XYZ file of C-alpha atoms in Angstrom:
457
model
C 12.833 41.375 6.629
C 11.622 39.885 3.642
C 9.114 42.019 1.516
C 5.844 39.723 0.829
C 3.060 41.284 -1.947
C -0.583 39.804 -2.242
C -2.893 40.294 -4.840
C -5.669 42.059 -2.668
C -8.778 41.299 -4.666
C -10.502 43.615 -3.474
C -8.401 46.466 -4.922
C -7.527 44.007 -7.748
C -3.893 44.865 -7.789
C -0.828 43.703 -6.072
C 0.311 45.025 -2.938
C 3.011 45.218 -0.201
C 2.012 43.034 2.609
C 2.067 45.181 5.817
C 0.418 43.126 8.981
C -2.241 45.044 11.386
C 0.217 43.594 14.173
C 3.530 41.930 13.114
C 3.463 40.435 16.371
C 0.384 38.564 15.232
C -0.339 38.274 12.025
C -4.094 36.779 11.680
C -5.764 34.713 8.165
C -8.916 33.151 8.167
C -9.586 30.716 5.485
C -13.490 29.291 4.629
C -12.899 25.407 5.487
C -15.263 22.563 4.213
C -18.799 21.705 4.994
C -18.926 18.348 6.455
C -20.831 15.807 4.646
C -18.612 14.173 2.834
C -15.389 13.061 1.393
C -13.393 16.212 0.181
C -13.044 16.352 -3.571
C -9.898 17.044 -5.615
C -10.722 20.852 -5.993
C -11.640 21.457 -2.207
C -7.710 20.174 -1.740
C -6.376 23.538 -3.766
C -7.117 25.951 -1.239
C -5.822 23.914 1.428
C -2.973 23.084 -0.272
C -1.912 26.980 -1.582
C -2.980 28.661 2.261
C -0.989 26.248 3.768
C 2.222 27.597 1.936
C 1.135 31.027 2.953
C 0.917 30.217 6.293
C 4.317 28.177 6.103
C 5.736 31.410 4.330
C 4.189 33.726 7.146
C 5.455 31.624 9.703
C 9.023 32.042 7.983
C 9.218 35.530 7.769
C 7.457 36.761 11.124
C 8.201 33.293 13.410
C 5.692 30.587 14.051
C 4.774 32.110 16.973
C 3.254 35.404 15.545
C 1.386 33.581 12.879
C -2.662 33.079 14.054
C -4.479 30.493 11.322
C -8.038 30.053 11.157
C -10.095 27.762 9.054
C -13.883 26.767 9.852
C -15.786 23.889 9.547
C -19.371 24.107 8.977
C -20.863 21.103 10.813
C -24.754 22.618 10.503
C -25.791 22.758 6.671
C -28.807 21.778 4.460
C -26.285 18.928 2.795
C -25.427 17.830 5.922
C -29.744 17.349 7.051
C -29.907 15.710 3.567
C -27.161 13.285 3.809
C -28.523 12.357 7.523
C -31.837 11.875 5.936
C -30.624 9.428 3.311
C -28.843 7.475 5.246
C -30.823 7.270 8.646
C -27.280 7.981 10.435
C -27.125 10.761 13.197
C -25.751 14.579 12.081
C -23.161 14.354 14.493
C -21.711 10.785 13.542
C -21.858 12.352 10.064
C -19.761 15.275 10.406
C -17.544 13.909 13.285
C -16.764 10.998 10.472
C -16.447 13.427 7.668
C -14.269 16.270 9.663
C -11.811 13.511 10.512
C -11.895 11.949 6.681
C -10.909 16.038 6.296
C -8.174 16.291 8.636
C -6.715 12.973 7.480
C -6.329 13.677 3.972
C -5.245 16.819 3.831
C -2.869 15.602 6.287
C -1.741 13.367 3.380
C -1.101 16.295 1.356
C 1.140 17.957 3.701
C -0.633 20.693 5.063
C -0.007 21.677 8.524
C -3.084 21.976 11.104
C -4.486 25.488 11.646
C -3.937 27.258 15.028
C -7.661 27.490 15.403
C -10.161 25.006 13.423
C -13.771 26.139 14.952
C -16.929 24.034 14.498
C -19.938 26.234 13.433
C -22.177 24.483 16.300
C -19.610 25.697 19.026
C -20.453 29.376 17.683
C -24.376 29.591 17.601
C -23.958 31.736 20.635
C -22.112 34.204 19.093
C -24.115 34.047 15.894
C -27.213 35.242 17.680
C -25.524 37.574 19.324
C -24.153 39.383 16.227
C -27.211 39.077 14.207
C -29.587 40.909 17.590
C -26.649 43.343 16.763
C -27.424 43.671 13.283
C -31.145 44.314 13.654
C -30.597 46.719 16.672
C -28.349 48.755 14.001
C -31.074 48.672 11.558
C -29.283 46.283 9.245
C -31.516 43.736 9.225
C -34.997 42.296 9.798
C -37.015 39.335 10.672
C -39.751 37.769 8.554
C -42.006 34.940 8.459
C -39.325 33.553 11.693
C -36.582 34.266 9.649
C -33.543 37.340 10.055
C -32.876 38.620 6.819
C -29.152 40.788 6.522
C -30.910 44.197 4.820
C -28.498 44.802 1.818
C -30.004 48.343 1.035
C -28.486 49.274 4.302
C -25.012 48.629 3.032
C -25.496 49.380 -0.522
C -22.918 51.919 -1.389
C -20.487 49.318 -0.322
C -21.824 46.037 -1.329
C -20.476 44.319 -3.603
C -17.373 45.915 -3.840
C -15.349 42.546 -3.656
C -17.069 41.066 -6.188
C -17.295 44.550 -8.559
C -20.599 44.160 -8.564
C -23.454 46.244 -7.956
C -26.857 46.399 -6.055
C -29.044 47.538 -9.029
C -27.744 45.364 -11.301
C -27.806 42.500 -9.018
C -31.366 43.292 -8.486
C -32.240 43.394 -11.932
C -30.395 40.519 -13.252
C -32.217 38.094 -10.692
C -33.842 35.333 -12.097
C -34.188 33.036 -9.363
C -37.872 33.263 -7.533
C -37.869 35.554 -4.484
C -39.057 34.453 -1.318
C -41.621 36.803 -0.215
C -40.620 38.258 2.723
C -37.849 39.534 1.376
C -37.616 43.498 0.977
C -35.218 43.326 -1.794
C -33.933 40.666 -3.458
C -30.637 40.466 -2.934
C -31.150 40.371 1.281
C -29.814 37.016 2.694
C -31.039 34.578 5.267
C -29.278 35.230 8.843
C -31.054 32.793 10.377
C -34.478 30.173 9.520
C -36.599 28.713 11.244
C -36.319 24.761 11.726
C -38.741 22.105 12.123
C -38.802 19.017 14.771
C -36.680 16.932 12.686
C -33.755 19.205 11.996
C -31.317 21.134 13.723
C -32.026 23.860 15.750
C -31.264 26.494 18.694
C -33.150 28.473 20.932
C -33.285 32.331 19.712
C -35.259 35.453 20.034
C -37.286 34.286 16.973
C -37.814 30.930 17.838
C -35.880 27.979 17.316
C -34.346 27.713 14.423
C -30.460 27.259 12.777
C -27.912 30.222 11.262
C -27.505 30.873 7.694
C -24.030 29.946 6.115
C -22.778 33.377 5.989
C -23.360 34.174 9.202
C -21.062 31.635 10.436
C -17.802 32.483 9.306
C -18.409 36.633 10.347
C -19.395 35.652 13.917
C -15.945 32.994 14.299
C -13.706 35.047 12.658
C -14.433 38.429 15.470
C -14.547 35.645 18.353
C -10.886 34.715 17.164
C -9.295 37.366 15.375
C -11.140 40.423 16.162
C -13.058 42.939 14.581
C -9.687 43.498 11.958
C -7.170 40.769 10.813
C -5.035 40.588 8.039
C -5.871 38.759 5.481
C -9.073 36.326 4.499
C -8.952 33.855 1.951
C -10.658 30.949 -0.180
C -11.352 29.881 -3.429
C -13.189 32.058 -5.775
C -16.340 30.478 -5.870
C -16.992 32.252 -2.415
C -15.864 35.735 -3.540
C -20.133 35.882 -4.275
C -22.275 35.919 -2.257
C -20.191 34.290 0.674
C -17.674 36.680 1.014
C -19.201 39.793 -0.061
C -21.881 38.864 2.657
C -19.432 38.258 5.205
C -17.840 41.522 4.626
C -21.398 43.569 5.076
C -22.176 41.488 8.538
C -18.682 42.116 9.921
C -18.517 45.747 8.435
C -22.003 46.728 9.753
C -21.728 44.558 13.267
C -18.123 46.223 13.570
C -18.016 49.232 12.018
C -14.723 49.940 14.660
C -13.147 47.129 12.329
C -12.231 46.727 8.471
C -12.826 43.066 8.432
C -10.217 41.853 6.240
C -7.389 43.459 4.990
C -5.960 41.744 2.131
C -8.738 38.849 0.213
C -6.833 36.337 -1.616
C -8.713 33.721 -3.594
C -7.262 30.686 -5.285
C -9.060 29.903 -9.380
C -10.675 26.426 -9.912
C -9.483 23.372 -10.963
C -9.833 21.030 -14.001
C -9.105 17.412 -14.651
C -7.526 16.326 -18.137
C -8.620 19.999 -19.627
C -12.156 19.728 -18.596
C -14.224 21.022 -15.395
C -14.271 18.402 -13.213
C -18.339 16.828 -13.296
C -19.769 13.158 -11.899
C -21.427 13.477 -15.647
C -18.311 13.737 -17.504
C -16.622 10.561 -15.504
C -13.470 12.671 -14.139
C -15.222 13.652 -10.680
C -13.170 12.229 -7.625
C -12.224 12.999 -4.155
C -8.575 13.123 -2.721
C -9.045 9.634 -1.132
C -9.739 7.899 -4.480
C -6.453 9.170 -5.685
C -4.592 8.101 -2.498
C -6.298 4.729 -2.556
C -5.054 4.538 -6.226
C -1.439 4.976 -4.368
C -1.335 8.172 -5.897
C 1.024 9.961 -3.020
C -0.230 13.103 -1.186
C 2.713 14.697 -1.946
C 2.437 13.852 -5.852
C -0.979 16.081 -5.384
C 0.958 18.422 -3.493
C 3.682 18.972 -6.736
C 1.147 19.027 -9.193
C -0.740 21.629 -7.446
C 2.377 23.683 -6.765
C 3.486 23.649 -10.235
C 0.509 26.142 -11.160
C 0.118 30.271 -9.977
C -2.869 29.973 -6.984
C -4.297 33.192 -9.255
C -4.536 30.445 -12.475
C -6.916 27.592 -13.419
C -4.923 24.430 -12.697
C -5.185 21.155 -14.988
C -5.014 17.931 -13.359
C -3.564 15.107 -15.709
C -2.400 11.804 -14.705
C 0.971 13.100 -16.814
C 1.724 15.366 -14.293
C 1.316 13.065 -11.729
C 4.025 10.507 -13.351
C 6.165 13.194 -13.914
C 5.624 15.110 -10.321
C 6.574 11.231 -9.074
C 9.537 10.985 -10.961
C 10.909 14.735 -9.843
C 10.170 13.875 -6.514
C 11.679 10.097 -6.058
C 15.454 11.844 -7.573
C 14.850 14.189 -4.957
C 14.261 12.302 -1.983
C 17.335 10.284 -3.318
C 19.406 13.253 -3.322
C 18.611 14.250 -0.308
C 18.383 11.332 1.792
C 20.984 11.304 4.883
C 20.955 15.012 4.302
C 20.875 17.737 6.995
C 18.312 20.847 5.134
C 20.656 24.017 5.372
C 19.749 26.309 8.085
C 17.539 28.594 6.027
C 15.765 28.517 2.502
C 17.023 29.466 -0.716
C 16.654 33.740 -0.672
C 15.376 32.896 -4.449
C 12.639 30.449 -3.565
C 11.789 32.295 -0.333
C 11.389 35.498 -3.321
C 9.570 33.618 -5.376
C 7.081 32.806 -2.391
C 6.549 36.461 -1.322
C 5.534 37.667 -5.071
C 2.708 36.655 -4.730
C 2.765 32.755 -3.925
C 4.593 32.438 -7.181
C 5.044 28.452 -5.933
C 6.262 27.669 -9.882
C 8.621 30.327 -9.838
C 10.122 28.716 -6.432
C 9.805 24.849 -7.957
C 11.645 26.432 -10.894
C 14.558 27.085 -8.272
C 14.192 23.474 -6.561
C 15.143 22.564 -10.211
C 18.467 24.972 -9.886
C 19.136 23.665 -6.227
C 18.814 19.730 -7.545
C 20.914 20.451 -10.836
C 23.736 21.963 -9.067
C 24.001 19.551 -6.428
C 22.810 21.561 -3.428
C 21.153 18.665 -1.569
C 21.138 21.028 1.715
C 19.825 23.612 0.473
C 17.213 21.736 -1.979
C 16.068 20.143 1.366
C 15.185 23.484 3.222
C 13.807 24.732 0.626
C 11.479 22.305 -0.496
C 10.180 21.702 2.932
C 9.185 25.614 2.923
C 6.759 24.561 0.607
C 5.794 21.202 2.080
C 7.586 19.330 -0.073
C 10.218 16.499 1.061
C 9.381 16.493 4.716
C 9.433 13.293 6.947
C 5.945 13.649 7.719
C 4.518 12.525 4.337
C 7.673 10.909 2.795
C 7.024 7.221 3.304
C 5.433 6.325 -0.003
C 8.881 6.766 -1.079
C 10.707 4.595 0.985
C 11.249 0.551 1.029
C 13.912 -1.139 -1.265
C 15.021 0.562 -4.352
C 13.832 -0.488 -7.494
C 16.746 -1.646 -9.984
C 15.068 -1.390 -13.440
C 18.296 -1.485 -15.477
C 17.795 -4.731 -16.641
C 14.865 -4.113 -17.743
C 16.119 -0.645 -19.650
C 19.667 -2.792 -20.889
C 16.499 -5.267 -22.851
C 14.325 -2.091 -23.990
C 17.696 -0.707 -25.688
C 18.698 -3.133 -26.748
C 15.396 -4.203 -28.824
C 15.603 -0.817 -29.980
C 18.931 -0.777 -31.262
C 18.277 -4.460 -33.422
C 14.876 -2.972 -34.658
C 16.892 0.423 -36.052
C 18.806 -2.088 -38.183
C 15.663 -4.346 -38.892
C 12.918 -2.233 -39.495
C 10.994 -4.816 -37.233
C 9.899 -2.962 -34.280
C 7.317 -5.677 -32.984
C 10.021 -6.612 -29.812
C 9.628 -2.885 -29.193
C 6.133 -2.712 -29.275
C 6.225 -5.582 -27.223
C 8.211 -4.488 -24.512
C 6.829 -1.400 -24.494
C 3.126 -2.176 -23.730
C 4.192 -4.892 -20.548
C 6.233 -1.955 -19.390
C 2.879 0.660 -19.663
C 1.013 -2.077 -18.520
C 3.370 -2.742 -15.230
C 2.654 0.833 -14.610
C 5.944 2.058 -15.773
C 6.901 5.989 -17.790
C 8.557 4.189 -20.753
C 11.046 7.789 -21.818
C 13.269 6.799 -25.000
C 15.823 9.473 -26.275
C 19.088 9.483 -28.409
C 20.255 9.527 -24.783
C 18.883 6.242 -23.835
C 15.893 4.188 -22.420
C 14.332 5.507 -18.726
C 11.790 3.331 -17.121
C 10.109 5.630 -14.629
C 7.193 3.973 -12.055
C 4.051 5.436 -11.900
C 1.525 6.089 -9.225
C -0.001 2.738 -10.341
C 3.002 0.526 -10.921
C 2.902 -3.027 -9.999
C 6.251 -4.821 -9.902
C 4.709 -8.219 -10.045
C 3.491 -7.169 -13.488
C 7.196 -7.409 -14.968
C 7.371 -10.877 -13.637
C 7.859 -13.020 -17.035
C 8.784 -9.783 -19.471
C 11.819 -10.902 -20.943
């Protein structure tokens, strides 16, 4: 059986995968709050679990694989969205869980085994957090349940490599009151007539986030699964928070056994802000006809472990790969099994470049079989999200034949103005114009527009 290693962040190195049960093999994996459209960053997470599930579900069968990822369908964004817009919370994140499933759908990834709601779980919520007091690690205050981190401090923080005391003295933000220490986070709060809210021992009122995720992931995978994961703006406080409920709820469990956690994303070199122009979600780039499997590529082109740069280069270029591909491969039964080298690449770590490296390989020698199965290991050149690329081929010689020969008559002229010419109705048609001693390439982009090259002659 195929060896997989994970960088475990908790122990910050790499390590030999070895499942709790191989039988069933159990992830969890922090989902989206539902208020909205998801942006381009919530996408990477989906996008590089998904090929760890796909690469779990190829090494121990699909049917010992057990996915989890939340949604969180009771959240302050969610009360202030349904405030602004006078619409109900439930049409809200109904609406907005589907917009969810639909374009990450686009994208490829496959649908989790389980996909809880945090509203179907305020049962268990309260019943883990009576636990929690009962145990003496935690308290309620001014009608809210605060987790007690001093009760946990010689291992809080570990995920994180942080520490109590310094946490404690590097806080800045103001402290609510009936706190005991700083650091201690809200279980549950009280709620007023207008918001949402469920009956409890200390009055109505609604969970905290972190509670959430601790109470769904025991109802579904027990007190110990194998591996949790998300992107690392949760590593603190969501998941180090997570880790004390579970831990001191069920200290017969070790929570999670291997953390993974994906780094951010940037557009065009720069963090992706509203302020700096270059924030938008993955349904602006599909309704750009920017193909969910284009995001896909350009995702998989980068380590999960690395910052990844979104240009609209990549894109053109991801478009191009994946058009000669599909071409290729097209009437083409995938061969019964990956590539052994891209299925290695996968289990070092999600090393998804290193196994698009090999795609290259497969492609350049021919192996259209083999390319096939392999690619669709990743997600990549499946039927399911394949139809951007079909309809009539596009015959561009003509247009290449004029390009080159411009260029050749300008070499001899020194008049390149035909060139220049040609050249900008081509970018502005939406084409990749690629000139090399080999020749001219016209390549279509994710915006080209064939009506555009109507007249360019």
């Amino acid at each position: 059986m195929t060896t997989i290693k994970l960088h475990n962040t908790r122990t910050r190195k790499k390590e030999e995968f070895v499942p709790i049960d191989p039988k069933n093999v159990r992830m969890y994996v922090c989902g989206p709050t539902v208020y909205d459209r998801a942006h381009l960053g919530n996408a990477r997470p989906v996008v590089v679990f998904d090929v760890l599930y796909r690469l779990l579900r190829e090494v121990y069968g699909a049917e010992h694989v057990t996915y989890v990822r939340n949604f969180t369908d009771v959240d302050d964004k969610i009360n202030a969205r349904a405030a602004e817009t006078g619409r109900p919370i439930g049409e809200i994140t109904a609406e907005t869980t589907q917009w969810f499933l639909d374009d990450m759908g686009q994208l490829g990834a496959l649908e989790p085994d389980h996909m809880p709601r945090a509203t179907q779980y305020i049962g268990q919520m309260i019943a883990m957090i009576e636990v929690l007091i009962e145990k003496g690690h935690a308290y309620e205050a001014d009608g809210h349940v605060l987790f007690a981190v001093d009760s946990w401090k010689e291992e809080y923080g570990k995920l994180s490599g942080r520490s109590v005391d310094d946490m404690t003295a590097g806080a800045r933000v103001e402290v609510a009151p009936y706190k005991k220490n700083p650091m201690d986070f809200v279980l549950w709060k009280p709620s007023t007539d207008d918001l949402p809210g469920w009956d409890s021992p200390w009055g109505r009122g609604r969970p905290g986030w972190h509670i959430e995720c601790s109470a769904m992931s025991y109802e579904l995978l027990g007190a110990s699964f194998d591996i949790h994961g998300g992107g690392n703006d949760l590593m603190f406080p969501h998941h180090e928070n997570e880790i004390a409920q579970s831990c001191c709820a069920h200290p017969e469990g070790r929570f999670a056994n291997y953390w993974l956690h994906n780094e951010m994303l940037q557009v065009e070199g720069r963090k992706m802000s509203k302020s700096l122009g270059n924030f938008f979600t993955v349904h602006d780039l599909l309704e750009k006809g920017v193909p969910g499997e284009v995001i896909r590529f350009v995702f998989l082109q980068t380590h999960y472990r690395k910052p990844m740069d979104w240009t609209e280069k990549k894109a053109r270029e991801a478009e191009g790969v994946l058009r000669k591909w599909r071409a290729l491969t097209a009437g083409i039964e995938p061969a019964a099994s990956a590539a052994p080298a891209v299925v290695d690449a996968l289990a070092d770590d999600l090393n998804t470049a290193g196994a698009i490296a090999e795609l290259h390989r497969l492609a350049a020698d021919g192996d259209a079989a083999g390319l096939l199965a392999s690619a669709q290991l990743l997600g990549l050149l499946t039927e399911e999200i394949g139809a951007w690329a079909e309809g009539p081929k596009l015959d561009l010689s003509s247009h290449e034949a004029r390009l080159a020969a411009a260029r050749a008559e300008a070499m001899e002229s020194k008049d390149f103005a035909e060139v220049d010419r040609l050249k900008a109705a081509y970018l502005a048609a939406g084409l990749e114009v690629r000139m090399s001693k080999a020749g001219v390439e016209l390549v279509p982009g994710p915006e080209f527009d064939a009506a555009k090259l109507e007249g360019v002659g």
